[in-house]
Tab-separated table of C-alpha atoms in Angstrom:
chain	number	residue	atom	x	y	z
A	1	MET	CA	52.073	-159.929	-66.897
A	2	THR	CA	49.045	-162.056	-69.098
A	3	PRO	CA	49.920	-166.076	-68.369
A	4	PRO	CA	49.597	-167.660	-71.818
A	5	PRO	CA	45.820	-168.118	-73.110
A	6	ALA	CA	45.734	-172.133	-72.686
A	7	VAL	CA	47.176	-171.073	-69.388
A	8	ARG	CA	45.162	-168.875	-68.312
A	9	GLU	CA	41.612	-170.768	-69.492
A	10	ARG	CA	43.370	-173.651	-67.689
A	11	LEU	CA	43.239	-171.748	-64.140
A	12	HIS	CA	39.967	-170.057	-65.061
A	13	ALA	CA	38.096	-173.820	-66.047
A	14	HIS	CA	39.882	-175.041	-62.354
A	15	ALA	CA	37.954	-172.403	-60.477
A	16	ALA	CA	34.675	-172.409	-62.247
A	17	SER	CA	34.405	-176.272	-61.303
A	18	LEU	CA	34.807	-175.843	-57.982
A	19	GLY	CA	31.445	-174.416	-57.553
A	20	HIS	CA	32.405	-172.531	-54.852
A	21	PRO	CA	28.408	-171.110	-53.398
A	22	VAL	CA	30.293	-167.218	-52.437
A	23	LEU	CA	33.287	-166.991	-54.941
A	24	ARG	CA	32.550	-165.092	-58.215
A	25	VAL	CA	35.058	-166.960	-60.602
A	26	ILE	CA	36.909	-164.091	-63.027
A	27	PRO	CA	36.998	-164.707	-66.318
A	28	ALA	CA	39.863	-165.756	-68.570
A	29	GLU	CA	40.369	-163.055	-70.083
A	30	ASN	CA	40.905	-161.059	-66.942
A	31	LEU	CA	43.701	-162.940	-65.735
A	32	HIS	CA	47.059	-162.382	-65.395
A	33	ILE	CA	49.525	-161.622	-62.593
A	34	THR	CA	50.021	-157.908	-61.316
A	35	VAL	CA	54.298	-156.971	-61.063
A	36	LEU	CA	52.718	-154.113	-60.040
A	37	PHE	CA	50.111	-151.273	-58.635
A	38	LEU	CA	50.264	-147.817	-60.117
A	39	GLY	CA	47.596	-146.712	-58.925
A	40	ASN	CA	46.165	-143.631	-60.439
A	41	VAL	CA	48.499	-141.867	-63.117
A	42	ALA	CA	47.360	-138.430	-64.803
A	43	ARG	CA	46.610	-139.201	-68.293
A	44	GLU	CA	49.276	-136.250	-69.407
A	45	SER	CA	51.964	-139.088	-67.478
A	46	VAL	CA	51.418	-142.352	-69.187
A	47	GLU	CA	53.722	-141.801	-72.412
A	48	ASP	CA	55.711	-141.006	-70.140
A	49	LEU	CA	55.450	-143.332	-67.521
A	50	THR	CA	55.131	-145.910	-70.730
A	51	ALA	CA	58.620	-144.748	-71.684
A	52	ARG	CA	60.619	-145.673	-68.370
A	53	LEU	CA	59.176	-148.832	-67.713
A	54	GLY	CA	59.644	-150.261	-71.382
A	55	SER	CA	63.347	-148.875	-70.720
A	56	VAL	CA	63.586	-151.260	-67.800
A	57	ALA	CA	62.026	-153.844	-69.439
A	58	ALA	CA	64.349	-154.043	-71.883
A	59	ARG	CA	67.066	-154.835	-69.985
A	60	GLU	CA	65.770	-157.728	-68.401
A	61	ASP	CA	66.252	-161.141	-69.404
A	62	ARG	CA	62.769	-162.879	-70.589
A	63	PHE	CA	62.792	-165.687	-67.724
A	64	PRO	CA	60.317	-169.011	-66.781
A	65	LEU	CA	57.435	-168.881	-64.697
A	66	GLU	CA	55.807	-171.755	-63.309
A	67	ILE	CA	51.869	-171.644	-61.999
A	68	GLY	CA	51.105	-174.474	-58.883
A	69	HIS	CA	49.371	-173.556	-55.685
A	70	LEU	CA	46.158	-172.918	-54.629
A	71	LEU	CA	45.702	-170.664	-51.993
A	72	PRO	CA	42.720	-168.661	-50.306
A	73	GLY	CA	43.722	-165.159	-49.818
A	74	PRO	CA	45.242	-162.114	-48.624
A	75	PRO	CA	45.693	-164.926	-45.962
A	76	ARG	CA	44.334	-161.983	-42.956
A	77	ARG	CA	41.021	-161.964	-44.118
A	78	PRO	CA	41.006	-164.634	-47.096
A	79	TYR	CA	37.834	-163.331	-49.726
A	80	MET	CA	39.535	-164.552	-52.936
A	81	LEU	CA	41.230	-167.795	-54.109
A	82	TRP	CA	44.865	-167.197	-55.638
A	83	ALA	CA	46.920	-169.124	-57.936
A	84	LEU	CA	50.591	-168.494	-56.755
A	85	VAL	CA	53.160	-168.137	-58.583
A	86	THR	CA	56.123	-170.202	-57.910
A	87	ALA	CA	58.962	-168.038	-56.364
A	88	SER	CA	61.213	-165.814	-58.956
A	89	GLU	CA	64.447	-163.590	-58.700
A	90	PRO	CA	63.299	-162.065	-61.719
A	91	LEU	CA	59.739	-161.515	-61.282
A	92	LEU	CA	61.084	-159.881	-57.685
A	93	ARG	CA	63.866	-158.141	-59.594
A	94	LEU	CA	61.586	-156.280	-62.181
A	95	SER	CA	58.976	-155.898	-59.774
A	96	ARG	CA	61.584	-153.706	-57.604
A	97	THR	CA	63.138	-152.121	-60.232
A	98	MET	CA	59.655	-150.900	-62.171
A	99	HIS	CA	58.807	-149.678	-58.578
A	100	ALA	CA	61.291	-147.316	-58.389
A	101	THR	CA	61.586	-146.044	-61.944
A	102	ALA	CA	57.675	-145.381	-61.843
A	103	LYS	CA	57.774	-143.317	-58.544
A	104	PRO	CA	58.108	-140.307	-59.963
A	105	ILE	CA	55.002	-140.283	-62.398
A	106	ALA	CA	52.735	-142.790	-59.668
A	107	ALA	CA	53.156	-141.629	-56.498
A	108	GLU	CA	50.294	-144.211	-55.469
A	109	GLN	CA	51.980	-147.450	-56.234
A	110	SER	CA	51.840	-150.121	-54.073
A	111	LYS	CA	54.828	-151.693	-52.448
A	112	PRO	CA	56.810	-154.126	-55.146
A	113	LEU	CA	56.379	-157.936	-54.916
A	114	ARG	CA	57.878	-159.718	-51.897
A	115	GLY	CA	57.629	-163.435	-52.135
A	116	TYR	CA	55.104	-164.231	-54.729
A	117	GLY	CA	53.602	-163.024	-57.126
A	118	HIS	CA	49.620	-164.341	-57.898
A	119	VAL	CA	46.731	-164.854	-60.088
A	120	THR	CA	43.647	-163.921	-58.744
A	121	LEU	CA	40.917	-166.100	-60.257
A	122	ALA	CA	37.583	-165.667	-58.005
A	123	ARG	CA	36.019	-163.064	-55.054
A	124	GLY	CA	33.787	-163.379	-52.865
A	125	LYS	CA	31.354	-160.048	-50.734
A	126	GLY	CA	33.386	-161.382	-47.434
A	127	PRO	CA	35.470	-163.349	-45.807
A	128	LEU	CA	35.533	-166.969	-46.402
A	129	LYS	CA	34.478	-168.727	-43.928
A	130	ASP	CA	35.904	-172.239	-45.791
A	131	ALA	CA	39.265	-170.264	-46.738
A	132	GLU	CA	41.582	-173.692	-45.935
A	133	SER	CA	39.269	-176.367	-48.225
A	134	LEU	CA	40.534	-174.456	-51.044
A	135	ALA	CA	44.546	-175.019	-50.659
A	136	MET	CA	45.608	-177.648	-53.120
A	137	GLU	CA	48.661	-178.204	-54.825
A	138	LEU	CA	48.222	-177.961	-59.194
A	139	GLU	CA	49.381	-179.060	-61.846
A	140	PRO	CA	52.340	-177.192	-62.242
A	141	ALA	CA	51.483	-174.390	-65.620
A	142	ALA	CA	54.974	-173.074	-66.648
A	143	PHE	CA	55.412	-169.998	-69.263
A	144	GLU	CA	58.275	-167.820	-70.347
A	145	VAL	CA	57.961	-164.250	-69.478
A	146	THR	CA	58.761	-161.944	-72.850
A	147	GLU	CA	56.793	-159.330	-72.012
A	148	VAL	CA	54.882	-157.442	-69.525
A	149	GLU	CA	51.390	-154.684	-70.375
A	150	LEU	CA	50.937	-151.708	-68.717
A	151	ILE	CA	46.989	-152.193	-67.901
A	152	ARG	CA	44.188	-149.826	-67.220
A	153	SER	CA	41.380	-150.668	-65.265
A	154	GLU	CA	38.197	-149.635	-64.311
A	155	LEU	CA	36.322	-150.885	-61.379
A	156	SER	CA	32.936	-151.205	-61.149
A	157	PRO	CA	29.556	-153.392	-59.861
A	158	ARG	CA	30.015	-155.683	-62.738
A	159	GLY	CA	33.746	-156.393	-62.169
A	160	ALA	CA	36.550	-154.515	-63.430
A	161	ARG	CA	37.076	-153.838	-67.166
A	162	TYR	CA	41.136	-153.771	-68.389
A	163	GLU	CA	43.075	-152.322	-71.041
A	164	THR	CA	46.184	-152.997	-72.557
A	165	VAL	CA	48.278	-149.136	-72.906
A	166	ALA	CA	51.842	-150.918	-73.861
A	167	ASN	CA	53.143	-154.043	-74.616
A	168	LEU	CA	56.913	-153.514	-72.871
A	169	ARG	CA	58.797	-155.917	-73.912
A	170	LEU	CA	61.997	-158.257	-71.673
A	171	GLY	CA	65.273	-158.169	-73.380
A	172	VAL	CA	64.423	-155.907	-76.213
A	173	THR	CA	67.475	-153.414	-76.765
A	174	THR	CA	66.837	-150.218	-78.807
A	175	ALA	CA	68.544	-148.759	-81.105
């Protein structure tokens, strides 16, 4: 899911202002919260996957989210800078339900979210030696989640390229 442009710009500007010598700041337009990482999905299965996940999204109510803390990640060998999403049962439920629904089509998917979601703000090439100095509270950025996106990503040496395949609106019943 993609936070509103003002939230993405604010998070990007904060990460850039740190001027960390090892971290490469991710462009604001690429900032997102991964509800569920699906892995490789066959092109011929994308339409079916979109319909299944769209049905899940339609049954879920819109919900508020808040981002308010910077933390190096992942915990054991941090090489990224994350902005943590405050604990949210609706986000966790959405991730679990989408995971179960996508399982027959997306065999390579990761586990559903546990605990907290995050936005990756910057990446390094190896473990950060001064990782703990990056942890800090931010002025909370709150927004309402009204949809999730099914996003295709392509990795390259110059970074990831993202393409939205479908916008899946929350709380929309179909006739």
